[in-house]
mmCIF file of C-alpha atoms and ligand atoms in Angstrom:
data_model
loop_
_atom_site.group_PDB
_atom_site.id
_atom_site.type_symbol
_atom_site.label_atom_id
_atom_site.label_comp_id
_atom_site.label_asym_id
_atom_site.label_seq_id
_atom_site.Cartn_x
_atom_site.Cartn_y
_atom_site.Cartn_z
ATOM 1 C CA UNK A 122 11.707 9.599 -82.932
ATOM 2 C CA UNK A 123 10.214 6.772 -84.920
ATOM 3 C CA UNK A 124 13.598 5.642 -86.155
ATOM 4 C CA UNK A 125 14.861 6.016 -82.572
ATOM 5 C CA UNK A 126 11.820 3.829 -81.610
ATOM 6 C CA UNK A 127 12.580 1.560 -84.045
ATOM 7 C CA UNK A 128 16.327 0.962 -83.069
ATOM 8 C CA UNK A 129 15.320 -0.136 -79.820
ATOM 9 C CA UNK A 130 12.769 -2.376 -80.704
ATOM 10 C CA UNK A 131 15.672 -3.964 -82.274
ATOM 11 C CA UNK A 132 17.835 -4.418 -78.968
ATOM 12 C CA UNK A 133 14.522 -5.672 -76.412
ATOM 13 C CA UNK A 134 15.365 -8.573 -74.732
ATOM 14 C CA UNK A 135 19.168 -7.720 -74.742
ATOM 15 C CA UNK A 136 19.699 -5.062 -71.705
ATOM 16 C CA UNK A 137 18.465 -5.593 -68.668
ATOM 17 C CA UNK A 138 18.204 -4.677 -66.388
ATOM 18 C CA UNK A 139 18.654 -1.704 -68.090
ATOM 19 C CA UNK A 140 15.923 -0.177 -70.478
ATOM 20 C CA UNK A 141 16.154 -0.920 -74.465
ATOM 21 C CA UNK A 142 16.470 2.792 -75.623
ATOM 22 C CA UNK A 143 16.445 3.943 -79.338
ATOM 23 C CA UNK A 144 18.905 6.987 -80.366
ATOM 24 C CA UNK A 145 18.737 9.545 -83.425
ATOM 25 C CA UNK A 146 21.044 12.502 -83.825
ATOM 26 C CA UNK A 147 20.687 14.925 -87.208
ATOM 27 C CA UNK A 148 22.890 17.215 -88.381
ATOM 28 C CA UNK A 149 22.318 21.006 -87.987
ATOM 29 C CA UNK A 150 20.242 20.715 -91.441
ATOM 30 C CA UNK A 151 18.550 17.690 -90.166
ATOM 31 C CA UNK A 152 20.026 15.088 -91.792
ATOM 32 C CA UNK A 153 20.715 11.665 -89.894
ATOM 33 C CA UNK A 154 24.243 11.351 -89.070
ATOM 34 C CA UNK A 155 24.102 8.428 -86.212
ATOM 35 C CA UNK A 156 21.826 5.834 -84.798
ATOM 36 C CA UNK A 157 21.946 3.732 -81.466
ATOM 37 C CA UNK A 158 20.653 1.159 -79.120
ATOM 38 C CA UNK A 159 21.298 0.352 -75.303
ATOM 39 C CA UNK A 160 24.133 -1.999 -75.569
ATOM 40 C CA UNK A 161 23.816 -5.159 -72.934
ATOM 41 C CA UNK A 162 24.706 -3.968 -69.219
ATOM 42 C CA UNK A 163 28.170 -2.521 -68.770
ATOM 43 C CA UNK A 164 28.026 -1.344 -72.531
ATOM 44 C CA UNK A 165 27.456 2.318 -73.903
ATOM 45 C CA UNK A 166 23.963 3.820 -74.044
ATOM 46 C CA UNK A 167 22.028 4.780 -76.916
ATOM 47 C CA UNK A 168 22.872 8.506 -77.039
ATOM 48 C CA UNK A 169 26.458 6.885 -77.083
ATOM 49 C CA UNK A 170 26.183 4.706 -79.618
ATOM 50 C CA UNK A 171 24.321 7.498 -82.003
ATOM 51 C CA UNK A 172 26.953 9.915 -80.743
ATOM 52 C CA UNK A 173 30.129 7.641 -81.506
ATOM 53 C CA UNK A 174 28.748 7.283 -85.277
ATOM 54 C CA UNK A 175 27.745 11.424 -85.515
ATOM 55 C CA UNK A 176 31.008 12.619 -84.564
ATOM 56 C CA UNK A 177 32.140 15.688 -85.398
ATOM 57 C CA UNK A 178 28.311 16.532 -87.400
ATOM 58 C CA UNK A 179 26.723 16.128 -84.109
ATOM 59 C CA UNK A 180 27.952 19.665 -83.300
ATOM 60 C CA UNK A 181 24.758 21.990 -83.618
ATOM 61 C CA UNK A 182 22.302 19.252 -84.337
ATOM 62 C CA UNK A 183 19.241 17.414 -82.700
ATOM 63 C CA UNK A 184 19.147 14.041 -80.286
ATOM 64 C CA UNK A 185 16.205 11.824 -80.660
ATOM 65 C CA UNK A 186 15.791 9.502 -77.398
ATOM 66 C CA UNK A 187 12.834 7.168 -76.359
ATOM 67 C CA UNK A 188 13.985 8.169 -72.776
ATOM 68 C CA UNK A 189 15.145 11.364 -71.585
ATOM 69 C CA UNK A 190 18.901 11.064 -70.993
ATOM 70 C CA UNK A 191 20.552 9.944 -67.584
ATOM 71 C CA UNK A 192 21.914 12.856 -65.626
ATOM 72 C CA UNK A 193 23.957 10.401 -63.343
ATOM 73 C CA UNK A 194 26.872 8.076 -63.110
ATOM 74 C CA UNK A 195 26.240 4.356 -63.304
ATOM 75 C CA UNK A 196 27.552 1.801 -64.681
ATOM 76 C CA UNK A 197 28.877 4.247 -67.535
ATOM 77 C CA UNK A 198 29.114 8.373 -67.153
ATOM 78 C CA UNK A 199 25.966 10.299 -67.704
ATOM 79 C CA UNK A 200 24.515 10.308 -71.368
ATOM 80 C CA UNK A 201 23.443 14.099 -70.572
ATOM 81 C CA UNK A 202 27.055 15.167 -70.538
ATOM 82 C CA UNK A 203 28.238 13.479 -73.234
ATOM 83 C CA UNK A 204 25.346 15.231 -75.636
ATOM 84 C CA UNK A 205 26.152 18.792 -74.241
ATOM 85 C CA UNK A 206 30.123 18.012 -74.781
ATOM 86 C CA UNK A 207 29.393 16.759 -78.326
ATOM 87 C CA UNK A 208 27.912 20.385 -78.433
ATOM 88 C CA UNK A 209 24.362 19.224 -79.375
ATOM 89 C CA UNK A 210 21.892 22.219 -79.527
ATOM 90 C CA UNK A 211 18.454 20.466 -79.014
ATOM 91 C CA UNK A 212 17.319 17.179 -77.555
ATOM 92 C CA UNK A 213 13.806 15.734 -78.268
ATOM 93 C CA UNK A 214 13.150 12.407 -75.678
ATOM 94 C CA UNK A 215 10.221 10.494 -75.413
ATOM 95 C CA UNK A 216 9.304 9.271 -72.084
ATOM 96 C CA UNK A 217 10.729 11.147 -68.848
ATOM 97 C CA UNK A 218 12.782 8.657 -66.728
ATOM 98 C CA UNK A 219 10.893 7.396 -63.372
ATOM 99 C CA UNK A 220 13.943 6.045 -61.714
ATOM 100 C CA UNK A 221 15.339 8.642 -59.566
ATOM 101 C CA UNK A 222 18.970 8.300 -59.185
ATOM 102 C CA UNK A 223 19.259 8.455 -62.934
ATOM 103 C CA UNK A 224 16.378 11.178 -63.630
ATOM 104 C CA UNK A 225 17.508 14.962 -64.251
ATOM 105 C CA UNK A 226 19.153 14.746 -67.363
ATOM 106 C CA UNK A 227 16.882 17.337 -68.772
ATOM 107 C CA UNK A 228 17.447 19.917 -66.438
ATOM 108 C CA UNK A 229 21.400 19.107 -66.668
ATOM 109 C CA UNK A 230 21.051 20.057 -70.060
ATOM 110 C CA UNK A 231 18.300 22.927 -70.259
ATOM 111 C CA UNK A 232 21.364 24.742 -67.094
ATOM 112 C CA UNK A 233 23.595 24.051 -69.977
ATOM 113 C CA UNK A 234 21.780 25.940 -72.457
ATOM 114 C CA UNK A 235 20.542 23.367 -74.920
ATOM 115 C CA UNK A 236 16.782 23.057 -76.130
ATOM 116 C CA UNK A 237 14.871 20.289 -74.268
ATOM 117 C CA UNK A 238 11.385 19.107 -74.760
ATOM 118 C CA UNK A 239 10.155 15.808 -73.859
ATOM 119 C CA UNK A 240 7.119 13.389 -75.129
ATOM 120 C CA UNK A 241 7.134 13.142 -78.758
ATOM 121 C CA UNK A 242 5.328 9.805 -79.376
ATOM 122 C CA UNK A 243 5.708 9.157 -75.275
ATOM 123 C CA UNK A 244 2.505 6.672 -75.681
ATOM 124 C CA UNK A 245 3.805 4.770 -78.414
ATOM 125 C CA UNK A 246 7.000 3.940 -76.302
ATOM 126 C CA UNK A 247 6.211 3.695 -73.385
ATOM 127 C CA UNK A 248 3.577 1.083 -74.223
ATOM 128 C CA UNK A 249 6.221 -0.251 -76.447
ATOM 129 C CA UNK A 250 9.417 -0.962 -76.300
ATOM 130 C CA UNK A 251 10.224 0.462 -72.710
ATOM 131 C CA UNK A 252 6.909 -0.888 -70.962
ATOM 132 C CA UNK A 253 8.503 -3.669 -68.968
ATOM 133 C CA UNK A 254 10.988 -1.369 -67.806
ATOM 134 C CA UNK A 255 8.841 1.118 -66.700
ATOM 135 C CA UNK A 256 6.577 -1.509 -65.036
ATOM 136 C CA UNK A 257 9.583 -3.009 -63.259
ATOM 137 C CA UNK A 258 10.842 0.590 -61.806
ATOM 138 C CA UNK A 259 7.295 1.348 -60.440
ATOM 139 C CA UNK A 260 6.557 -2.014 -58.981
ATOM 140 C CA UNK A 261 9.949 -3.508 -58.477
ATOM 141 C CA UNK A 262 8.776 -6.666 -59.830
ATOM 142 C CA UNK A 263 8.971 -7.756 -63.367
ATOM 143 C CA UNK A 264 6.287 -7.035 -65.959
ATOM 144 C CA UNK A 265 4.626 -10.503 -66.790
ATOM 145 C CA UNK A 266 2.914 -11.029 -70.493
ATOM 146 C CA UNK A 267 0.722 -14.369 -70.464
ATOM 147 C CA UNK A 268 0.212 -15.639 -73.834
ATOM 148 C CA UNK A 269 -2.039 -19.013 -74.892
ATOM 149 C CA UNK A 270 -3.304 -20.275 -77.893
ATOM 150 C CA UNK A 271 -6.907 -21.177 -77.871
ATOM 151 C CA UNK A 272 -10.089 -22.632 -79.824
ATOM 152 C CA UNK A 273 -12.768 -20.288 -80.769
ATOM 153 C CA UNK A 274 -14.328 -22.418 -77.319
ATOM 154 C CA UNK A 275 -11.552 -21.406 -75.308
ATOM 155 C CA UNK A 276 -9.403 -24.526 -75.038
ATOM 156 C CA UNK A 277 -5.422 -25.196 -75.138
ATOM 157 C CA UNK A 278 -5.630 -29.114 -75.871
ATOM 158 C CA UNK A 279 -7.626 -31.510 -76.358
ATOM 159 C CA UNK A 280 -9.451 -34.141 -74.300
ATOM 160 C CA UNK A 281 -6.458 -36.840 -74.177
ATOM 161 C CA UNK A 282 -3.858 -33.769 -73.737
ATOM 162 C CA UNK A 283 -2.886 -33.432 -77.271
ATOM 163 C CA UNK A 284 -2.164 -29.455 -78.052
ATOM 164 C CA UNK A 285 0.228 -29.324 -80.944
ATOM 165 C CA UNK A 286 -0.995 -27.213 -82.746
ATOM 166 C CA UNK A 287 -4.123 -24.692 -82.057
ATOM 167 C CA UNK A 288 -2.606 -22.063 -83.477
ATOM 168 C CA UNK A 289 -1.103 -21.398 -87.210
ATOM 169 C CA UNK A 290 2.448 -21.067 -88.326
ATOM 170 C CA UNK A 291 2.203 -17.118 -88.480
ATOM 171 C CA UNK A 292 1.448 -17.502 -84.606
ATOM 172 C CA UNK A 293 3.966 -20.064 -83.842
ATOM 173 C CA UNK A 294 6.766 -17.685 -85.661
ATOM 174 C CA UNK A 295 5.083 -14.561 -83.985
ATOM 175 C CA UNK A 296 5.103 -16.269 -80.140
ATOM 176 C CA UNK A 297 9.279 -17.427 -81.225
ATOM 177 C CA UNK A 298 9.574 -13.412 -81.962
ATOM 178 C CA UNK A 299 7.685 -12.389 -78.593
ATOM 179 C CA UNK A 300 10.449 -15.408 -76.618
ATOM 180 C CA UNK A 301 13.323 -14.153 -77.967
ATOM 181 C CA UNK A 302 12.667 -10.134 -77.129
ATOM 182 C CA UNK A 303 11.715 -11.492 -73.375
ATOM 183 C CA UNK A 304 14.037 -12.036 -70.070
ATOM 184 C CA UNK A 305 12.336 -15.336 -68.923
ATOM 185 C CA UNK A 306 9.848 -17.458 -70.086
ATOM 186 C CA UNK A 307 7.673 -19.499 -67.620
ATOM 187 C CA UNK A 308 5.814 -22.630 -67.496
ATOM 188 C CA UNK A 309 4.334 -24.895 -64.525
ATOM 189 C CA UNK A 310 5.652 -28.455 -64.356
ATOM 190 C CA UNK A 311 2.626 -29.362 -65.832
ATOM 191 C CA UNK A 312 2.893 -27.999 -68.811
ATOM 192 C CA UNK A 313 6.842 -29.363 -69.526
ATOM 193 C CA UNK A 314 5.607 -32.905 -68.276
ATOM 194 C CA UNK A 315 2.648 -33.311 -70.698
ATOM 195 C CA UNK A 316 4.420 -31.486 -73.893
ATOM 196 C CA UNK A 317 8.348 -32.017 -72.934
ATOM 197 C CA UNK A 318 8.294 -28.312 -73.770
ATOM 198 C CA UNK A 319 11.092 -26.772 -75.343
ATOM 199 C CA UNK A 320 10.609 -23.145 -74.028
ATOM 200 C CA UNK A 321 13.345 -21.889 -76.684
ATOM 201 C CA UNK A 322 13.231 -19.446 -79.236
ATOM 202 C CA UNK A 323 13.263 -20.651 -82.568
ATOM 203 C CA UNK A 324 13.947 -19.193 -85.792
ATOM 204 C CA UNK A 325 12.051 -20.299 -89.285
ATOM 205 C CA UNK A 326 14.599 -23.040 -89.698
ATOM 206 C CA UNK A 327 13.365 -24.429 -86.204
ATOM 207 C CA UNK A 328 16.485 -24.322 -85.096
ATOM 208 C CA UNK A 329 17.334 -21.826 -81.650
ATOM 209 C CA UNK A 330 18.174 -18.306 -82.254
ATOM 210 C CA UNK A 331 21.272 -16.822 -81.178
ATOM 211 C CA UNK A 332 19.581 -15.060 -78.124
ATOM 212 C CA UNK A 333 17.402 -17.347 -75.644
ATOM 213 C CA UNK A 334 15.004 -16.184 -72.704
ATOM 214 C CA UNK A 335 15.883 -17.821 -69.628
ATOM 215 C CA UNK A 336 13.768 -20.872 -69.024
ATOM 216 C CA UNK A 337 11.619 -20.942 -65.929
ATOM 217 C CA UNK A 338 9.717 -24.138 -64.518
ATOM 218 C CA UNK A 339 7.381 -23.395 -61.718
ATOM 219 C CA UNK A 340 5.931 -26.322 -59.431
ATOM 220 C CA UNK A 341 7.067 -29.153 -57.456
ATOM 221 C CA UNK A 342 7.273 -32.158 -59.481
ATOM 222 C CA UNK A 343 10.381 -33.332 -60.686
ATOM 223 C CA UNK A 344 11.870 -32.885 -64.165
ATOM 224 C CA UNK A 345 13.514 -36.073 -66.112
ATOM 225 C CA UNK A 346 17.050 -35.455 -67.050
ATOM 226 C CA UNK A 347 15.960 -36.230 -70.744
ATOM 227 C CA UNK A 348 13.348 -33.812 -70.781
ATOM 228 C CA UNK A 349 14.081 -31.078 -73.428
ATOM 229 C CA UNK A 350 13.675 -27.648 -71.201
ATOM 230 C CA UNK A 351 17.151 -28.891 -69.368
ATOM 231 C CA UNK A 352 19.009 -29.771 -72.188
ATOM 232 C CA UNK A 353 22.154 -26.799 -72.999
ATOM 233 C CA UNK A 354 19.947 -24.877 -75.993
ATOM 234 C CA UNK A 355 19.464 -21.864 -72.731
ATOM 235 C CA UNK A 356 19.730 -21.462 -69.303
ATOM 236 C CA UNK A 357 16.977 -23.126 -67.030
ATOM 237 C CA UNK A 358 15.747 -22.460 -63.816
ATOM 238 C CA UNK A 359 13.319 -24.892 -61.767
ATOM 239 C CA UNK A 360 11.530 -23.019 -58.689
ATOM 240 C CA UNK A 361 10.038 -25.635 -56.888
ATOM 241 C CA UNK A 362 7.348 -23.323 -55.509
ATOM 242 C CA UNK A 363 4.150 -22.480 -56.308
ATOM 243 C CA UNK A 364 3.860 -18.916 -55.013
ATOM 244 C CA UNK A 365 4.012 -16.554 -58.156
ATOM 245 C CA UNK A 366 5.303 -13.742 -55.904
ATOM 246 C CA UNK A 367 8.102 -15.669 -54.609
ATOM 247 C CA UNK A 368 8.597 -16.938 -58.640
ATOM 248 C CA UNK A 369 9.036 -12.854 -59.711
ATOM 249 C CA UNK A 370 10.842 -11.620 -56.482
ATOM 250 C CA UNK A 371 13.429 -14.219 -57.553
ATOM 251 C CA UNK A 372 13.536 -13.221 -61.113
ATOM 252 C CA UNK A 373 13.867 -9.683 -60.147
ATOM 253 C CA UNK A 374 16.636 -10.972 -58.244
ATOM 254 C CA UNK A 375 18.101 -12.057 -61.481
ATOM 255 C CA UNK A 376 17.809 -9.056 -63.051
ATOM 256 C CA UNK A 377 14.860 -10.054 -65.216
ATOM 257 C CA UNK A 378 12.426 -7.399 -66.372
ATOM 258 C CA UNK A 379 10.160 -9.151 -69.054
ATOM 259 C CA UNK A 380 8.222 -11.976 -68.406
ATOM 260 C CA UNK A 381 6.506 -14.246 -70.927
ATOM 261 C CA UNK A 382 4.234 -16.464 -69.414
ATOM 262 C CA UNK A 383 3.190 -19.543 -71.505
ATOM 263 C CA UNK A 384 1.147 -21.347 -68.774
ATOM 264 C CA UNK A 385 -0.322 -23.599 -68.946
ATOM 265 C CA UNK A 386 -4.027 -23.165 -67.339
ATOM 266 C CA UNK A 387 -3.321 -24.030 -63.821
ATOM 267 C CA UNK A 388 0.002 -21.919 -63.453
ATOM 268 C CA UNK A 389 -1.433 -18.875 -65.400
ATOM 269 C CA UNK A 390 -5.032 -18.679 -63.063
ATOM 270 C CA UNK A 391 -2.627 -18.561 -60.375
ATOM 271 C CA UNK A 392 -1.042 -15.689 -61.643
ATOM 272 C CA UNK A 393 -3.843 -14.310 -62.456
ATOM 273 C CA UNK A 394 -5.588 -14.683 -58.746
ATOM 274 C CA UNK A 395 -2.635 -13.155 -57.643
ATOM 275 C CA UNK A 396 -2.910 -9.755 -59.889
ATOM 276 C CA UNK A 397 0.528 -10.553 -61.525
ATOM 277 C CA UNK A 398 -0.405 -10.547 -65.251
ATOM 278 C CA UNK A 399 0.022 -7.098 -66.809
ATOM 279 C CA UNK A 400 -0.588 -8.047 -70.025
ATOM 280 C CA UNK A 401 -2.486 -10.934 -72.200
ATOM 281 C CA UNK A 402 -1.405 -11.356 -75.805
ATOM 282 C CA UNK A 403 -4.255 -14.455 -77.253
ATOM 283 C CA UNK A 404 -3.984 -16.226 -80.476
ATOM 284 C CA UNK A 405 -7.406 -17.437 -81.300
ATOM 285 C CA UNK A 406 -7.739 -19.922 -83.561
ATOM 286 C CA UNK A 407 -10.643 -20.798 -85.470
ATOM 287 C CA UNK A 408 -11.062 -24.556 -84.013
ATOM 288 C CA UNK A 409 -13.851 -25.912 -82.167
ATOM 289 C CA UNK A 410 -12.693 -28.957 -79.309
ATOM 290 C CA UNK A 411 -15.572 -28.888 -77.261
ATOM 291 C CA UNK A 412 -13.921 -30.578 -74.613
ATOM 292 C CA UNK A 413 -10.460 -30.378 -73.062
ATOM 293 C CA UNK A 414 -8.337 -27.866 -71.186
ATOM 294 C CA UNK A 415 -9.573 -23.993 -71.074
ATOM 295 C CA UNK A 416 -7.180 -21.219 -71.715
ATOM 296 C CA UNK A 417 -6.872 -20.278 -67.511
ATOM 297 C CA UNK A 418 -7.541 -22.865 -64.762
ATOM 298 C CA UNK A 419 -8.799 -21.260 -61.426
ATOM 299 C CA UNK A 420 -8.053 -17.508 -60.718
ATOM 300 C CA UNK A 421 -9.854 -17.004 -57.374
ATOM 301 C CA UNK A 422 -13.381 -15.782 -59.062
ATOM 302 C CA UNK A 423 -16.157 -17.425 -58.226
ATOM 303 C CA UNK A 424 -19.358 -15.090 -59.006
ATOM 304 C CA UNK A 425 -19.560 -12.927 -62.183
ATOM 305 C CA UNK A 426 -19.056 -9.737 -60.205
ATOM 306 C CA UNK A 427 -15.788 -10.865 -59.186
ATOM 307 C CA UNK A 428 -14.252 -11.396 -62.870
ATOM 308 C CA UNK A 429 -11.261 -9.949 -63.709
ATOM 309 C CA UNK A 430 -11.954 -7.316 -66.499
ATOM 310 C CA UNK A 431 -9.456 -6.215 -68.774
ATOM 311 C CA UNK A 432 -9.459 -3.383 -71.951
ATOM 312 C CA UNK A 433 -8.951 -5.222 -75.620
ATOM 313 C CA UNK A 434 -5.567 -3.100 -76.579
ATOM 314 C CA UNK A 435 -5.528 -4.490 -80.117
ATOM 315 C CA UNK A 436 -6.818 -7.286 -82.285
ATOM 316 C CA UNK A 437 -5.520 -8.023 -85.566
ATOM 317 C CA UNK A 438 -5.512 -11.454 -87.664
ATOM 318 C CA UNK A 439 -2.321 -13.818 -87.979
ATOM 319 C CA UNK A 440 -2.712 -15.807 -90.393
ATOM 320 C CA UNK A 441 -5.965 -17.742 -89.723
ATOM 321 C CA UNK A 442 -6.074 -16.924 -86.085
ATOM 322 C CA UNK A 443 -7.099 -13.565 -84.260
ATOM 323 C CA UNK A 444 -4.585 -11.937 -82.239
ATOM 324 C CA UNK A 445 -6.150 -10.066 -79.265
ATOM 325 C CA UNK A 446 -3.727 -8.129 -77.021
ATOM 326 C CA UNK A 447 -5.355 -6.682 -73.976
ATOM 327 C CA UNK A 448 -4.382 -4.967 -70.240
ATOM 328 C CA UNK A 449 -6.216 -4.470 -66.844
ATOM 329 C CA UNK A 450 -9.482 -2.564 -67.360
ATOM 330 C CA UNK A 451 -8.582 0.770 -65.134
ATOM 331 C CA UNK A 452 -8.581 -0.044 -61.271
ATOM 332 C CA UNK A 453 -7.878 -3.550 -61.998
ATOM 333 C CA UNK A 454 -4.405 -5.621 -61.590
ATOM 334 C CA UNK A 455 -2.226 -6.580 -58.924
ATOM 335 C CA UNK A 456 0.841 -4.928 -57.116
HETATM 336 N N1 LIG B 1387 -2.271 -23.798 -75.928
HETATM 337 C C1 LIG B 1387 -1.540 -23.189 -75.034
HETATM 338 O O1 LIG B 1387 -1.328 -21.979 -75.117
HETATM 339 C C2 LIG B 1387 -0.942 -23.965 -73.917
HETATM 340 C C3 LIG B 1387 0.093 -23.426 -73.168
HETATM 341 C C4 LIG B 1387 0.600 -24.162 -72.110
HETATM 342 C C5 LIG B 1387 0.069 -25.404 -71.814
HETATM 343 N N2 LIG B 1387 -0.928 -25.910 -72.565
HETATM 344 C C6 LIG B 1387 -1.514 -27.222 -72.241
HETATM 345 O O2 LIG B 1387 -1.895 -27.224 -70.889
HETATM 346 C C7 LIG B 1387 -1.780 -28.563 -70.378
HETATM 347 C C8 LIG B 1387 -1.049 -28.539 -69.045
HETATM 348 O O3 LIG B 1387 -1.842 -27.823 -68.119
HETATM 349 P P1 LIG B 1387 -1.460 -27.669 -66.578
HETATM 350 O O4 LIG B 1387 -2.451 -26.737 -66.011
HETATM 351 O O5 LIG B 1387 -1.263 -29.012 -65.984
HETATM 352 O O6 LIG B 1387 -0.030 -26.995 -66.710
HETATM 353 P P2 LIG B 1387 0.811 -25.946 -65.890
HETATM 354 O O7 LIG B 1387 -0.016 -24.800 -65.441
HETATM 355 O O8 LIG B 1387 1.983 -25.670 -66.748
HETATM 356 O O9 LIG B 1387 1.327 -26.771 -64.651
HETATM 357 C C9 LIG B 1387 0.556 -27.012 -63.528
HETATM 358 C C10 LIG B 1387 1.473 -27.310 -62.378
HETATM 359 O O10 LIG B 1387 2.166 -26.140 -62.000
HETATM 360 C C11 LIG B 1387 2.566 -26.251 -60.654
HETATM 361 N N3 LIG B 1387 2.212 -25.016 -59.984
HETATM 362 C C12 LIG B 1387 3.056 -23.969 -59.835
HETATM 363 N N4 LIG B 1387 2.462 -22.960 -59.184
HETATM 364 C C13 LIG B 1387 1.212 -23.370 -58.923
HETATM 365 C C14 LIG B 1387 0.119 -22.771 -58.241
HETATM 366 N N5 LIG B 1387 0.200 -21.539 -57.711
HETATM 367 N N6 LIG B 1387 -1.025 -23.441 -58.153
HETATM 368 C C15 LIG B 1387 -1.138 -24.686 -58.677
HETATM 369 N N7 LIG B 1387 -0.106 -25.306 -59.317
HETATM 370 C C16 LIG B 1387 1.055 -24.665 -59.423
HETATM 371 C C17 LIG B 1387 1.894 -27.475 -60.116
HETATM 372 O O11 LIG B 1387 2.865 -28.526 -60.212
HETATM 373 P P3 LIG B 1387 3.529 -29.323 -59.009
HETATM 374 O O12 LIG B 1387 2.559 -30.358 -58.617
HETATM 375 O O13 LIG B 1387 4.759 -29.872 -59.666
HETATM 376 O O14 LIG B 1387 3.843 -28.333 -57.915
HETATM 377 C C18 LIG B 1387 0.807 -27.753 -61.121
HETATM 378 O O15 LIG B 1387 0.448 -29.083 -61.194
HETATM 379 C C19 LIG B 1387 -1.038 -29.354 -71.435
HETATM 380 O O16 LIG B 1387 -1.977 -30.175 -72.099
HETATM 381 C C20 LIG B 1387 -0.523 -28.323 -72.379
HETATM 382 O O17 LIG B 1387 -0.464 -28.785 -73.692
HETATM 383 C C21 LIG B 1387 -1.438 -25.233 -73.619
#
């Protein structure tokens, strides 16, 4: 299930609307005889692509899937029938699947004699690799990441505006990583006025990788034809509104399922006040400014009791900076 996990790790960022899965099928001794990842929509599903490279040794042996196999028709026939008709014997899935015309697969394949359990490492993926997916089958909107890069005193530029860089180059490459597995990436006007910000993903080189998020620009103001986000390095979308509802229920009209928000302050407390961020990934770095933009302009609190409190998921270092990952405390968060 690891390897599976690791497979689709490898495809995030490349099929939605549908969910980056991870496939594994052994042999009847056990050894690995195919691997697979969600192709991009139309394409095969994992248990397809492991399947295809099995062949014949699949006869006997064990699936590994993050999610539990589709029992239905959509865009390509039902992954549970293809395992029992490659004449698997066992399948081992992760995380059950919450969307219900899809859902089932198990029992297609327990009536059809084969041994099904589910939630081997189930936490591990579904906080993983299919988290955004999930998110955006229970809500219906897209799951939104804000990430910043702040001073040990909390602030994302200086006094005269100046921001490049807070954070180290094992951030910078890390945040490039995070762009390029995500759907969209988001910034207020604000942010693309005062930084002519790229918003592509970039590989060591600095030049753009071969996949690119869309680009989203949130507010009013108009953008210069020069400025860099509308130049042809990736898609870009302006929403001249400054409702972050309307923003996600017209990326979830686009299909988009992973959000990476990149601010800055004034767009991010919005979403914030709103309930919309799901997750925070912060790169702390150890810089003092002491004066100068903080991390999250105004988010609606304006007591102590009313703060927003999240659970610290995971810190870690990179490079010189602290990475601190963290998610709605329980009870908190938006719709
Ligand atoms: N270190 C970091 O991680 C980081 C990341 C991003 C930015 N920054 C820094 O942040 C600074 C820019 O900050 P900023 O706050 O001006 O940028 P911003 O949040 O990107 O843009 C603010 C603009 O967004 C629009 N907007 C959209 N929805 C809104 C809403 N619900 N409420 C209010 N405004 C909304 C408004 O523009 P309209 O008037 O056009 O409607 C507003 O002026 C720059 O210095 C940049 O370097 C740092």
């Amino acid at each position: 299930m690891a390897a599976a996990l690791a497979s689709s790790e490898d495809v995030r960022g490349t099929t939605s609307p549908n969910p980056p899965v991870g496939a594994v099928i052994l042999d009847a001794e056990g050894a690995v005889v195919g691997r697979g990842a969600t192709r991009p929509p139309g394409g095969p599903h994992a248990e397809v692509m492991a399947l295809r490279e099995a062949g014949e040794r699949a006869r006997g042996g064990t699936a590994y899937v993050t999610l539990e196999p589709c029992g239905h028709r959509g865009r390509t026939p039902p992954c549970a029938q293809a395992l029992r008709e490659a004449g698997v014997a066992a399948v081992r899935y992760a995380v059950a699947d919450p969307n219900p015309p899809a859902a089932g697969g198990a029992e297609v394949l327990r009536a059809a004699g084969v041994d099904v359990a589910g939630g081997l490492l189930a936490d591990e993926v579904a906080g993983g690799p299919l988290r955004a997916w999930l998110h955006s089958v229970r809500t219906g909107r897209p799951h939104v990441t804000w990430k910043y890069a702040a001073t040990l005193d909390g602030r994302v530029a200086a006094a005269d505006g100046t921001s490049r860089w807070i954070s180290g180059p094992e951030s910078r490459a890390e945040v490039h990583r995070i762009r390029a597995a995500a759907d969209a990436v988001v910034a207020g006007t604000g942010t693309v006025l005062a930084d002519d910000a790229w918003l592509t993903a970039r590989g060591a080189d600095g030049d753009p990788a071969d996949r690119q998020p869309l680009r989203v620009v949130v507010g009013a103001r108009e953008i210069p034809h020069a400025a860099r986000v509308l130049d042809d390095a990736a898609p870009t979308l302006h929403l001249r509104t400054r409702d972050p509802r309307a923003v996600l229920a017209e990326l979830a009209e686009r299909e988009v399922v992973d959000v990476l928000l990149e601010g800055g302050p004034t767009l991010a407390g919005a979403f914030a006040g709103a309930g919309m961020i799901d997750r925070v990934v912060g790169y702390v770095a150890p810089a003092l400014l002491g004066a100068g933009p903080t991390a999250l302009g105004p988010a609606g609190v304006s007591t102590i009791t009313e703060a927003h409190r999240w659970r610290v998921e995971g810190v870690t270092m990179s490079g010189d900076d602290v990475r601190i990952t963290a998610v709605p405390a329980a009870g908190e968060g938006g719709p």
